[in-house]
Amino acid sequence: MAAVAKMQPTLIVLDVMLPGASGYDICKILRTKKISTPILMLTAKGQEIDKVIGLDLGADDYVTKPFGVRELLARIQALLRRTGGSSVSDQVLDEKPFKIGEATIDPKTFQLKRGRAVEELTAKEVKLLQVFHAHVGEVLSRDKLLNEVWGYNYYGTTRTLDQVIVQLRKKLGDNGGEPKHLLTIHGVGYKLIV
C-alpha cells in the first residue's frame, strides 16, 4: 500500500497469495480508497469462483499460474490499452525540438541539424534521443533503454542498442575517441551530457 501511494504505478500486478493480507484484501482496500490504477491479479487458484471474487473486488484482469512471460506481457499491454494507461514504451515524449551539444533534433521531421549539415534520423533514433533528453545526466541501463525504445516485447540483444548509439554519435559529431555527449558507462549503460 505504501509503495502504491509513493510510486503511483501505471499498473499493479498483484498476487493473491501474499504474506499477511491477501491480494484480494489489497485489491479491495485500493478500490475503497478510490485508486483506479489497473490491477492484474495472479493466482494459482484456477476455479471460476476465485476469478469472480477478484473481479468483483475491482481487479481488471486475472492470470492463473502457471503462465508464460509472453502471455503476462500481452495481458499487461492489453490492459493498459483498455484502461488508457501507457507502458513506459508507449509514453508520449516531448515533440518539441531540443539540443544536444551543437545539434538540434526535431522529432517531427526526424532530422538532426548540426551547422549546415542535416542528418535524417530513424524512428528508433529519435525516440532514443528523446529518452536520453528526458533523463539528462542520468545513467540509463541498457535494459531500460531497450524497454523504453524497443518495448517490453523485444527479445533481441543489447548489441542492437550499441549499434544505434554508434550511429547517433556519428550524427551528433560525437564519434571521436572520447565522446562528449553520449557516454558509455561500462557494465551499466549510457548517459547523456548536453
Short mmCIF file of N, CA and C in Angstrom, two decimals:
data_model
loop_
_atom_site.label_atom_id
_atom_site.label_comp_id
_atom_site.label_asym_id
_atom_site.label_seq_id
_atom_site.Cartn_x
_atom_site.Cartn_y
_atom_site.Cartn_z
N MET A 1 0.83 -1.19 0.00
CA MET A 1 0.00 0.00 0.00
C MET A 1 0.87 1.25 0.00
N ALA A 2 1.94 1.20 0.78
CA ALA A 2 2.84 2.36 0.84
C ALA A 2 3.52 2.56 -0.51
N ALA A 3 3.90 1.48 -1.16
CA ALA A 3 4.56 1.58 -2.47
C ALA A 3 3.62 2.18 -3.51
N VAL A 4 2.35 1.78 -3.48
CA VAL A 4 1.37 2.32 -4.43
C VAL A 4 1.20 3.82 -4.20
N ALA A 5 1.10 4.23 -2.94
CA ALA A 5 0.93 5.65 -2.63
C ALA A 5 2.16 6.45 -3.04
N LYS A 6 3.33 5.89 -2.81
CA LYS A 6 4.56 6.62 -3.10
C LYS A 6 4.88 6.66 -4.58
N MET A 7 4.73 5.53 -5.26
CA MET A 7 5.21 5.41 -6.64
C MET A 7 4.13 5.70 -7.70
N GLN A 8 2.87 5.63 -7.32
CA GLN A 8 1.76 5.85 -8.25
C GLN A 8 1.98 5.10 -9.58
N PRO A 9 1.96 3.77 -9.52
CA PRO A 9 2.26 2.98 -10.71
C PRO A 9 1.18 3.11 -11.79
N THR A 10 1.57 2.78 -13.01
CA THR A 10 0.64 2.79 -14.14
C THR A 10 -0.24 1.55 -14.10
N LEU A 11 0.29 0.46 -13.54
CA LEU A 11 -0.44 -0.80 -13.45
C LEU A 11 0.09 -1.58 -12.25
N ILE A 12 -0.77 -2.35 -11.61
CA ILE A 12 -0.37 -3.16 -10.46
C ILE A 12 -0.58 -4.63 -10.80
N VAL A 13 0.49 -5.42 -10.66
CA VAL A 13 0.38 -6.88 -10.78
C VAL A 13 0.36 -7.39 -9.35
N LEU A 14 -0.74 -8.00 -8.96
CA LEU A 14 -0.98 -8.35 -7.57
C LEU A 14 -1.22 -9.84 -7.40
N ASP A 15 -0.36 -10.51 -6.65
CA ASP A 15 -0.52 -11.93 -6.38
C ASP A 15 -1.57 -12.10 -5.30
N VAL A 16 -2.41 -13.11 -5.44
CA VAL A 16 -3.45 -13.36 -4.44
C VAL A 16 -2.81 -13.85 -3.13
N MET A 17 -1.82 -14.72 -3.26
CA MET A 17 -1.20 -15.32 -2.08
C MET A 17 -0.04 -14.45 -1.59
N LEU A 18 -0.31 -13.59 -0.63
CA LEU A 18 0.70 -12.72 -0.04
C LEU A 18 0.81 -13.02 1.44
N PRO A 19 1.95 -12.74 2.04
CA PRO A 19 2.04 -12.91 3.49
C PRO A 19 1.18 -11.83 4.16
N GLY A 20 0.47 -12.18 5.19
CA GLY A 20 -0.42 -11.20 5.85
C GLY A 20 -1.71 -11.08 5.07
N ALA A 21 -2.03 -9.87 4.66
CA ALA A 21 -3.26 -9.64 3.89
C ALA A 21 -3.15 -10.31 2.52
N SER A 22 -4.27 -10.82 2.02
CA SER A 22 -4.26 -11.46 0.70
C SER A 22 -4.32 -10.40 -0.39
N GLY A 23 -4.03 -10.83 -1.61
CA GLY A 23 -4.17 -9.93 -2.76
C GLY A 23 -5.59 -9.42 -2.90
N TYR A 24 -6.57 -10.27 -2.54
CA TYR A 24 -7.97 -9.83 -2.56
C TYR A 24 -8.16 -8.65 -1.60
N ASP A 25 -7.59 -8.77 -0.39
CA ASP A 25 -7.71 -7.69 0.60
C ASP A 25 -7.09 -6.39 0.09
N ILE A 26 -5.89 -6.51 -0.49
CA ILE A 26 -5.19 -5.32 -1.00
C ILE A 26 -6.01 -4.68 -2.12
N CYS A 27 -6.53 -5.50 -3.02
CA CYS A 27 -7.35 -5.00 -4.12
C CYS A 27 -8.56 -4.24 -3.58
N LYS A 28 -9.23 -4.83 -2.61
CA LYS A 28 -10.41 -4.19 -2.02
C LYS A 28 -10.05 -2.85 -1.37
N ILE A 29 -8.93 -2.81 -0.63
CA ILE A 29 -8.50 -1.57 0.03
C ILE A 29 -8.19 -0.50 -1.02
N LEU A 30 -7.48 -0.89 -2.08
CA LEU A 30 -7.14 0.07 -3.13
C LEU A 30 -8.40 0.68 -3.75
N ARG A 31 -9.38 -0.17 -4.03
CA ARG A 31 -10.60 0.33 -4.66
C ARG A 31 -11.44 1.16 -3.68
N THR A 32 -11.41 0.81 -2.39
CA THR A 32 -12.12 1.59 -1.38
C THR A 32 -11.52 2.99 -1.28
N LYS A 33 -10.19 3.07 -1.48
CA LYS A 33 -9.50 4.37 -1.42
C LYS A 33 -9.62 5.12 -2.75
N LYS A 34 -10.43 4.61 -3.66
CA LYS A 34 -10.67 5.24 -4.97
C LYS A 34 -9.42 5.29 -5.85
N ILE A 35 -8.51 4.34 -5.64
CA ILE A 35 -7.33 4.23 -6.51
C ILE A 35 -7.74 3.42 -7.72
N SER A 36 -7.72 4.06 -8.89
CA SER A 36 -8.26 3.43 -10.10
C SER A 36 -7.20 2.78 -10.97
N THR A 37 -5.97 2.68 -10.49
CA THR A 37 -4.89 2.05 -11.24
C THR A 37 -5.32 0.64 -11.65
N PRO A 38 -5.10 0.26 -12.92
CA PRO A 38 -5.47 -1.10 -13.34
C PRO A 38 -4.75 -2.16 -12.49
N ILE A 39 -5.48 -3.21 -12.14
CA ILE A 39 -4.91 -4.30 -11.33
C ILE A 39 -5.04 -5.61 -12.09
N LEU A 40 -3.91 -6.31 -12.25
CA LEU A 40 -3.88 -7.64 -12.84
C LEU A 40 -3.57 -8.61 -11.72
N MET A 41 -4.50 -9.52 -11.43
CA MET A 41 -4.33 -10.48 -10.34
C MET A 41 -3.64 -11.75 -10.86
N LEU A 42 -2.73 -12.27 -10.04
CA LEU A 42 -2.07 -13.55 -10.32
C LEU A 42 -2.48 -14.53 -9.23
N THR A 43 -2.77 -15.75 -9.63
CA THR A 43 -3.11 -16.75 -8.62
C THR A 43 -2.89 -18.16 -9.13
N ALA A 44 -2.66 -19.07 -8.21
CA ALA A 44 -2.58 -20.49 -8.54
C ALA A 44 -3.97 -21.09 -8.55
N LYS A 45 -4.94 -20.34 -8.04
CA LYS A 45 -6.31 -20.83 -7.97
C LYS A 45 -6.99 -20.62 -9.32
N GLY A 46 -7.41 -21.74 -9.92
CA GLY A 46 -8.00 -21.63 -11.25
C GLY A 46 -9.51 -21.75 -11.28
N GLN A 47 -10.12 -21.86 -10.11
CA GLN A 47 -11.57 -22.01 -10.06
C GLN A 47 -12.26 -20.73 -10.50
N GLU A 48 -13.37 -20.88 -11.19
CA GLU A 48 -14.12 -19.72 -11.67
C GLU A 48 -14.50 -18.79 -10.53
N ILE A 49 -14.88 -19.34 -9.38
CA ILE A 49 -15.31 -18.50 -8.26
C ILE A 49 -14.17 -17.60 -7.78
N ASP A 50 -12.92 -18.11 -7.81
CA ASP A 50 -11.77 -17.30 -7.40
C ASP A 50 -11.59 -16.11 -8.34
N LYS A 51 -11.78 -16.34 -9.63
CA LYS A 51 -11.66 -15.26 -10.61
C LYS A 51 -12.77 -14.24 -10.40
N VAL A 52 -13.97 -14.74 -10.16
CA VAL A 52 -15.12 -13.85 -9.96
C VAL A 52 -14.91 -12.97 -8.73
N ILE A 53 -14.40 -13.55 -7.65
CA ILE A 53 -14.14 -12.78 -6.43
C ILE A 53 -13.16 -11.65 -6.74
N GLY A 54 -12.06 -11.98 -7.40
CA GLY A 54 -11.06 -10.97 -7.74
C GLY A 54 -11.64 -9.86 -8.60
N LEU A 55 -12.41 -10.23 -9.60
CA LEU A 55 -13.01 -9.23 -10.50
C LEU A 55 -14.06 -8.41 -9.77
N ASP A 56 -14.84 -9.04 -8.92
CA ASP A 56 -15.85 -8.31 -8.14
C ASP A 56 -15.22 -7.30 -7.19
N LEU A 57 -14.03 -7.61 -6.69
CA LEU A 57 -13.35 -6.70 -5.76
C LEU A 57 -12.67 -5.53 -6.47
N GLY A 58 -12.63 -5.59 -7.80
CA GLY A 58 -12.09 -4.46 -8.55
C GLY A 58 -10.90 -4.75 -9.42
N ALA A 59 -10.46 -6.03 -9.50
CA ALA A 59 -9.37 -6.36 -10.40
C ALA A 59 -9.85 -6.19 -11.84
N ASP A 60 -8.92 -5.84 -12.73
CA ASP A 60 -9.28 -5.62 -14.13
C ASP A 60 -9.04 -6.84 -15.00
N ASP A 61 -8.13 -7.72 -14.57
CA ASP A 61 -7.87 -8.94 -15.31
C ASP A 61 -7.26 -9.94 -14.34
N TYR A 62 -7.16 -11.19 -14.80
CA TYR A 62 -6.80 -12.29 -13.93
C TYR A 62 -5.94 -13.26 -14.72
N VAL A 63 -4.79 -13.68 -14.20
CA VAL A 63 -3.94 -14.68 -14.84
C VAL A 63 -3.72 -15.81 -13.85
N THR A 64 -3.95 -17.03 -14.32
CA THR A 64 -3.79 -18.21 -13.46
C THR A 64 -2.42 -18.84 -13.68
N LYS A 65 -1.75 -19.17 -12.57
CA LYS A 65 -0.46 -19.86 -12.65
C LYS A 65 -0.70 -21.32 -13.01
N PRO A 66 0.22 -21.95 -13.72
CA PRO A 66 1.41 -21.36 -14.33
C PRO A 66 1.05 -20.59 -15.60
N PHE A 67 1.84 -19.58 -15.92
CA PHE A 67 1.61 -18.82 -17.14
C PHE A 67 2.97 -18.50 -17.76
N GLY A 68 2.97 -18.20 -19.05
CA GLY A 68 4.19 -17.82 -19.75
C GLY A 68 4.41 -16.32 -19.62
N VAL A 69 5.66 -15.92 -19.66
CA VAL A 69 6.00 -14.50 -19.56
C VAL A 69 5.37 -13.72 -20.71
N ARG A 70 5.37 -14.30 -21.91
CA ARG A 70 4.77 -13.59 -23.05
C ARG A 70 3.28 -13.36 -22.84
N GLU A 71 2.60 -14.34 -22.28
CA GLU A 71 1.17 -14.15 -22.00
C GLU A 71 0.98 -13.02 -21.00
N LEU A 72 1.78 -13.02 -19.95
CA LEU A 72 1.66 -11.97 -18.94
C LEU A 72 1.91 -10.60 -19.56
N LEU A 73 2.97 -10.47 -20.36
CA LEU A 73 3.26 -9.19 -21.01
C LEU A 73 2.14 -8.77 -21.96
N ALA A 74 1.59 -9.73 -22.70
CA ALA A 74 0.50 -9.41 -23.62
C ALA A 74 -0.74 -8.93 -22.85
N ARG A 75 -1.03 -9.57 -21.74
CA ARG A 75 -2.18 -9.14 -20.93
C ARG A 75 -1.96 -7.75 -20.33
N ILE A 76 -0.72 -7.49 -19.90
CA ILE A 76 -0.41 -6.16 -19.36
C ILE A 76 -0.61 -5.10 -20.44
N GLN A 77 -0.07 -5.35 -21.63
CA GLN A 77 -0.22 -4.37 -22.73
C GLN A 77 -1.69 -4.18 -23.09
N ALA A 78 -2.44 -5.27 -23.15
CA ALA A 78 -3.87 -5.17 -23.49
C ALA A 78 -4.62 -4.40 -22.41
N LEU A 79 -4.29 -4.66 -21.16
CA LEU A 79 -4.94 -3.96 -20.05
C LEU A 79 -4.63 -2.47 -20.09
N LEU A 80 -3.39 -2.13 -20.38
CA LEU A 80 -3.02 -0.71 -20.49
C LEU A 80 -3.75 -0.03 -21.64
N ARG A 81 -3.89 -0.74 -22.75
CA ARG A 81 -4.64 -0.17 -23.88
C ARG A 81 -6.09 0.07 -23.50
N ARG A 82 -6.70 -0.92 -22.86
CA ARG A 82 -8.13 -0.82 -22.50
C ARG A 82 -8.39 0.28 -21.49
N THR A 83 -7.46 0.47 -20.56
CA THR A 83 -7.71 1.43 -19.48
C THR A 83 -7.14 2.81 -19.78
N GLY A 84 -6.54 2.96 -20.95
CA GLY A 84 -6.00 4.27 -21.31
C GLY A 84 -4.68 4.58 -20.64
N GLY A 85 -4.11 3.59 -19.94
CA GLY A 85 -2.79 3.78 -19.34
C GLY A 85 -1.74 3.66 -20.41
N SER A 86 -0.52 3.85 -20.05
CA SER A 86 0.55 3.70 -21.03
C SER A 86 1.71 2.98 -20.39
N SER A 87 2.29 2.08 -21.16
CA SER A 87 3.51 1.47 -20.68
C SER A 87 4.62 2.49 -20.90
N VAL A 88 5.75 2.24 -20.31
CA VAL A 88 6.85 3.18 -20.46
C VAL A 88 7.15 3.37 -21.94
N SER A 89 7.11 2.29 -22.70
CA SER A 89 7.45 2.39 -24.11
C SER A 89 6.38 3.10 -24.92
N ASP A 90 5.18 3.26 -24.39
CA ASP A 90 4.10 3.95 -25.11
C ASP A 90 3.96 5.41 -24.71
N GLN A 91 4.72 5.86 -23.73
CA GLN A 91 4.55 7.22 -23.27
C GLN A 91 4.86 8.20 -24.38
N VAL A 92 4.09 9.28 -24.43
CA VAL A 92 4.31 10.30 -25.43
C VAL A 92 5.46 11.18 -24.95
N LEU A 93 6.50 11.22 -25.74
CA LEU A 93 7.65 12.05 -25.41
C LEU A 93 7.47 13.42 -26.05
N ASP A 94 8.13 14.41 -25.51
CA ASP A 94 8.02 15.78 -26.00
C ASP A 94 8.39 15.84 -27.48
N GLU A 95 7.53 16.46 -28.28
CA GLU A 95 7.74 16.55 -29.72
C GLU A 95 8.46 17.83 -30.13
N LYS A 96 8.80 18.70 -29.16
CA LYS A 96 9.47 19.96 -29.50
C LYS A 96 10.94 19.70 -29.81
N PRO A 97 11.51 20.51 -30.72
CA PRO A 97 12.95 20.38 -31.00
C PRO A 97 13.77 20.61 -29.73
N PHE A 98 14.90 19.94 -29.63
CA PHE A 98 15.79 20.09 -28.48
C PHE A 98 17.23 20.01 -28.95
N LYS A 99 18.14 20.46 -28.10
CA LYS A 99 19.56 20.50 -28.46
C LYS A 99 20.37 19.49 -27.65
N ILE A 100 21.34 18.93 -28.34
CA ILE A 100 22.39 18.13 -27.70
C ILE A 100 23.69 18.66 -28.27
N GLY A 101 24.45 19.36 -27.46
CA GLY A 101 25.67 19.99 -27.94
C GLY A 101 25.33 21.01 -29.01
N GLU A 102 25.96 20.87 -30.17
CA GLU A 102 25.72 21.79 -31.29
C GLU A 102 24.58 21.32 -32.19
N ALA A 103 24.03 20.16 -31.90
CA ALA A 103 22.98 19.58 -32.76
C ALA A 103 21.59 19.93 -32.25
N THR A 104 20.68 20.19 -33.19
CA THR A 104 19.27 20.40 -32.88
C THR A 104 18.50 19.23 -33.46
N ILE A 105 17.73 18.57 -32.62
CA ILE A 105 16.94 17.41 -33.04
C ILE A 105 15.48 17.83 -33.12
N ASP A 106 14.85 17.56 -34.27
CA ASP A 106 13.43 17.87 -34.44
C ASP A 106 12.67 16.55 -34.58
N PRO A 107 11.97 16.13 -33.52
CA PRO A 107 11.25 14.85 -33.56
C PRO A 107 10.14 14.79 -34.61
N LYS A 108 9.61 15.94 -35.02
CA LYS A 108 8.52 15.94 -36.00
C LYS A 108 9.02 15.69 -37.42
N THR A 109 10.24 16.14 -37.71
CA THR A 109 10.78 15.96 -39.07
C THR A 109 11.79 14.81 -39.15
N PHE A 110 12.12 14.21 -37.99
CA PHE A 110 13.11 13.14 -37.92
C PHE A 110 14.45 13.60 -38.48
N GLN A 111 14.81 14.84 -38.12
CA GLN A 111 16.07 15.39 -38.59
C GLN A 111 16.92 15.90 -37.44
N LEU A 112 18.23 15.80 -37.65
CA LEU A 112 19.22 16.35 -36.74
C LEU A 112 20.02 17.36 -37.55
N LYS A 113 20.06 18.60 -37.07
CA LYS A 113 20.80 19.65 -37.77
C LYS A 113 21.98 20.06 -36.91
N ARG A 114 23.16 20.07 -37.57
CA ARG A 114 24.39 20.48 -36.89
C ARG A 114 25.14 21.37 -37.85
N GLY A 115 25.09 22.68 -37.57
CA GLY A 115 25.64 23.65 -38.52
C GLY A 115 24.80 23.59 -39.79
N ARG A 116 25.46 23.40 -40.92
CA ARG A 116 24.74 23.30 -42.20
C ARG A 116 24.37 21.85 -42.53
N ALA A 117 24.92 20.93 -41.78
CA ALA A 117 24.66 19.51 -42.05
C ALA A 117 23.29 19.11 -41.50
N VAL A 118 22.57 18.33 -42.30
CA VAL A 118 21.27 17.79 -41.89
C VAL A 118 21.34 16.27 -42.00
N GLU A 119 21.07 15.61 -40.89
CA GLU A 119 21.08 14.15 -40.84
C GLU A 119 19.65 13.64 -40.67
N GLU A 120 19.28 12.64 -41.44
CA GLU A 120 17.98 12.00 -41.28
C GLU A 120 18.08 10.98 -40.14
N LEU A 121 17.05 10.93 -39.31
CA LEU A 121 17.02 10.01 -38.17
C LEU A 121 15.94 8.96 -38.38
N THR A 122 16.18 7.77 -37.85
CA THR A 122 15.15 6.74 -37.85
C THR A 122 14.21 6.99 -36.66
N ALA A 123 13.08 6.32 -36.66
CA ALA A 123 12.12 6.46 -35.54
C ALA A 123 12.77 6.03 -34.22
N LYS A 124 13.54 4.95 -34.25
CA LYS A 124 14.21 4.47 -33.03
C LYS A 124 15.25 5.47 -32.55
N GLU A 125 16.00 6.06 -33.48
CA GLU A 125 17.00 7.05 -33.10
C GLU A 125 16.35 8.27 -32.45
N VAL A 126 15.24 8.73 -33.02
CA VAL A 126 14.53 9.88 -32.45
C VAL A 126 14.05 9.55 -31.04
N LYS A 127 13.41 8.39 -30.90
CA LYS A 127 12.87 8.03 -29.59
C LYS A 127 13.99 7.86 -28.56
N LEU A 128 15.09 7.26 -28.99
CA LEU A 128 16.23 7.08 -28.08
C LEU A 128 16.78 8.43 -27.62
N LEU A 129 16.92 9.37 -28.55
CA LEU A 129 17.40 10.70 -28.19
C LEU A 129 16.40 11.41 -27.27
N GLN A 130 15.10 11.21 -27.51
CA GLN A 130 14.08 11.81 -26.64
C GLN A 130 14.18 11.25 -25.23
N VAL A 131 14.38 9.94 -25.12
CA VAL A 131 14.51 9.32 -23.80
C VAL A 131 15.74 9.86 -23.08
N PHE A 132 16.86 9.93 -23.80
CA PHE A 132 18.07 10.49 -23.20
C PHE A 132 17.83 11.93 -22.76
N HIS A 133 17.20 12.72 -23.63
CA HIS A 133 16.97 14.14 -23.32
C HIS A 133 16.05 14.30 -22.11
N ALA A 134 15.10 13.38 -21.93
CA ALA A 134 14.20 13.43 -20.78
C ALA A 134 14.91 13.04 -19.48
N HIS A 135 16.11 12.44 -19.61
CA HIS A 135 16.87 11.97 -18.44
C HIS A 135 18.32 12.44 -18.50
N VAL A 136 18.53 13.70 -18.86
CA VAL A 136 19.89 14.25 -18.98
C VAL A 136 20.66 14.02 -17.69
N GLY A 137 21.88 13.51 -17.84
CA GLY A 137 22.76 13.31 -16.70
C GLY A 137 22.53 12.03 -15.93
N GLU A 138 21.42 11.33 -16.22
CA GLU A 138 21.13 10.07 -15.52
C GLU A 138 21.77 8.91 -16.25
N VAL A 139 22.27 7.94 -15.51
CA VAL A 139 22.77 6.71 -16.12
C VAL A 139 21.57 5.82 -16.40
N LEU A 140 21.41 5.47 -17.67
CA LEU A 140 20.29 4.61 -18.08
C LEU A 140 20.84 3.25 -18.48
N SER A 141 20.31 2.21 -17.87
CA SER A 141 20.79 0.85 -18.18
C SER A 141 20.38 0.47 -19.60
N ARG A 142 21.12 -0.46 -20.16
CA ARG A 142 20.77 -0.96 -21.50
C ARG A 142 19.35 -1.53 -21.50
N ASP A 143 19.00 -2.28 -20.46
CA ASP A 143 17.66 -2.87 -20.39
C ASP A 143 16.58 -1.80 -20.37
N LYS A 144 16.79 -0.74 -19.59
CA LYS A 144 15.81 0.34 -19.52
C LYS A 144 15.64 0.99 -20.89
N LEU A 145 16.75 1.25 -21.57
CA LEU A 145 16.69 1.88 -22.89
C LEU A 145 15.99 0.96 -23.90
N LEU A 146 16.32 -0.32 -23.86
CA LEU A 146 15.66 -1.26 -24.76
C LEU A 146 14.16 -1.31 -24.50
N ASN A 147 13.76 -1.35 -23.23
CA ASN A 147 12.35 -1.38 -22.88
C ASN A 147 11.63 -0.12 -23.32
N GLU A 148 12.24 1.03 -23.11
CA GLU A 148 11.58 2.29 -23.43
C GLU A 148 11.51 2.55 -24.93
N VAL A 149 12.51 2.11 -25.68
CA VAL A 149 12.55 2.41 -27.12
C VAL A 149 12.04 1.25 -27.96
N TRP A 150 12.46 0.04 -27.65
CA TRP A 150 12.05 -1.12 -28.45
C TRP A 150 10.82 -1.80 -27.87
N GLY A 151 10.52 -1.58 -26.59
CA GLY A 151 9.34 -2.16 -25.97
C GLY A 151 9.65 -3.42 -25.19
N TYR A 152 8.73 -3.77 -24.29
CA TYR A 152 8.92 -4.91 -23.42
C TYR A 152 8.86 -6.24 -24.16
N ASN A 153 8.29 -6.25 -25.35
CA ASN A 153 8.19 -7.50 -26.11
C ASN A 153 9.42 -7.76 -26.96
N TYR A 154 10.44 -6.89 -26.88
CA TYR A 154 11.66 -7.05 -27.66
C TYR A 154 12.55 -8.09 -26.99
N TYR A 155 12.93 -9.10 -27.75
CA TYR A 155 13.74 -10.17 -27.19
C TYR A 155 15.12 -10.26 -27.84
N GLY A 156 15.57 -9.18 -28.47
CA GLY A 156 16.88 -9.16 -29.11
C GLY A 156 17.98 -8.94 -28.08
N THR A 157 19.15 -8.56 -28.59
CA THR A 157 20.28 -8.36 -27.70
C THR A 157 20.57 -6.87 -27.51
N THR A 158 21.39 -6.57 -26.52
CA THR A 158 21.76 -5.18 -26.28
C THR A 158 22.70 -4.69 -27.37
N ARG A 159 23.21 -5.58 -28.20
CA ARG A 159 24.09 -5.19 -29.30
C ARG A 159 23.37 -4.24 -30.25
N THR A 160 22.08 -4.45 -30.44
CA THR A 160 21.28 -3.57 -31.29
C THR A 160 21.36 -2.14 -30.79
N LEU A 161 21.19 -1.96 -29.50
CA LEU A 161 21.27 -0.64 -28.88
C LEU A 161 22.65 -0.04 -29.09
N ASP A 162 23.69 -0.83 -28.86
CA ASP A 162 25.06 -0.35 -29.00
C ASP A 162 25.33 0.15 -30.43
N GLN A 163 24.78 -0.55 -31.42
CA GLN A 163 24.97 -0.14 -32.81
C GLN A 163 24.25 1.18 -33.11
N VAL A 164 23.05 1.36 -32.54
CA VAL A 164 22.33 2.62 -32.74
C VAL A 164 23.08 3.77 -32.07
N ILE A 165 23.66 3.52 -30.90
CA ILE A 165 24.45 4.55 -30.21
C ILE A 165 25.63 4.98 -31.08
N VAL A 166 26.31 4.03 -31.71
CA VAL A 166 27.44 4.35 -32.60
C VAL A 166 26.97 5.27 -33.72
N GLN A 167 25.82 4.95 -34.33
CA GLN A 167 25.29 5.77 -35.42
C GLN A 167 24.92 7.18 -34.92
N LEU A 168 24.30 7.24 -33.74
CA LEU A 168 23.91 8.55 -33.20
C LEU A 168 25.14 9.40 -32.88
N ARG A 169 26.18 8.78 -32.38
CA ARG A 169 27.41 9.54 -32.10
C ARG A 169 27.96 10.16 -33.39
N LYS A 170 27.92 9.40 -34.48
CA LYS A 170 28.38 9.93 -35.76
C LYS A 170 27.53 11.13 -36.17
N LYS A 171 26.22 10.99 -36.07
CA LYS A 171 25.32 12.05 -36.48
C LYS A 171 25.45 13.29 -35.59
N LEU A 172 25.77 13.07 -34.32
CA LEU A 172 25.95 14.19 -33.39
C LEU A 172 27.34 14.81 -33.51
N GLY A 173 28.23 14.19 -34.32
CA GLY A 173 29.61 14.66 -34.39
C GLY A 173 30.36 14.32 -33.11
N ASP A 174 29.95 13.23 -32.48
CA ASP A 174 30.44 12.86 -31.15
C ASP A 174 31.13 11.49 -31.20
N ASN A 175 31.74 11.19 -32.39
CA ASN A 175 32.24 9.83 -32.57
C ASN A 175 33.76 9.73 -32.46
N GLY A 176 34.39 10.69 -31.80
CA GLY A 176 35.84 10.60 -31.60
C GLY A 176 36.18 9.55 -30.56
N GLY A 177 37.43 9.51 -30.18
CA GLY A 177 37.88 8.53 -29.20
C GLY A 177 37.20 8.70 -27.85
N GLU A 178 36.84 9.93 -27.51
CA GLU A 178 36.17 10.19 -26.24
C GLU A 178 34.92 11.03 -26.48
N PRO A 179 33.77 10.40 -26.59
CA PRO A 179 32.53 11.14 -26.82
C PRO A 179 32.25 12.13 -25.69
N LYS A 180 31.63 13.27 -26.05
CA LYS A 180 31.32 14.30 -25.05
C LYS A 180 29.86 14.25 -24.61
N HIS A 181 29.00 13.65 -25.42
CA HIS A 181 27.57 13.71 -25.13
C HIS A 181 26.96 12.36 -24.77
N LEU A 182 27.10 11.36 -25.63
CA LEU A 182 26.56 10.02 -25.34
C LEU A 182 27.69 9.18 -24.74
N LEU A 183 27.73 9.16 -23.42
CA LEU A 183 28.82 8.49 -22.72
C LEU A 183 28.47 7.05 -22.38
N THR A 184 29.44 6.16 -22.55
CA THR A 184 29.27 4.77 -22.15
C THR A 184 29.62 4.65 -20.67
N ILE A 185 28.73 4.06 -19.91
CA ILE A 185 29.00 3.75 -18.50
C ILE A 185 29.21 2.23 -18.46
N HIS A 186 30.47 1.82 -18.45
CA HIS A 186 30.81 0.41 -18.59
C HIS A 186 30.12 -0.47 -17.56
N GLY A 187 29.56 -1.56 -18.06
CA GLY A 187 28.86 -2.52 -17.21
C GLY A 187 27.45 -2.12 -16.85
N VAL A 188 27.02 -0.93 -17.29
CA VAL A 188 25.66 -0.47 -16.94
C VAL A 188 24.87 -0.05 -18.16
N GLY A 189 25.32 1.01 -18.83
CA GLY A 189 24.56 1.53 -19.96
C GLY A 189 25.16 2.81 -20.49
N TYR A 190 24.31 3.84 -20.60
CA TYR A 190 24.72 5.10 -21.20
C TYR A 190 24.18 6.29 -20.41
N LYS A 191 24.82 7.45 -20.66
CA LYS A 191 24.39 8.69 -20.04
C LYS A 191 24.54 9.81 -21.05
N LEU A 192 23.57 10.72 -21.08
CA LEU A 192 23.65 11.89 -21.97
C LEU A 192 24.10 13.10 -21.17
N ILE A 193 25.10 13.78 -21.70
CA ILE A 193 25.55 15.06 -21.19
C ILE A 193 25.33 16.07 -22.31
N VAL A 194 24.54 17.10 -22.05
CA VAL A 194 24.28 18.09 -23.10
C VAL A 194 25.32 19.19 -23.04
#
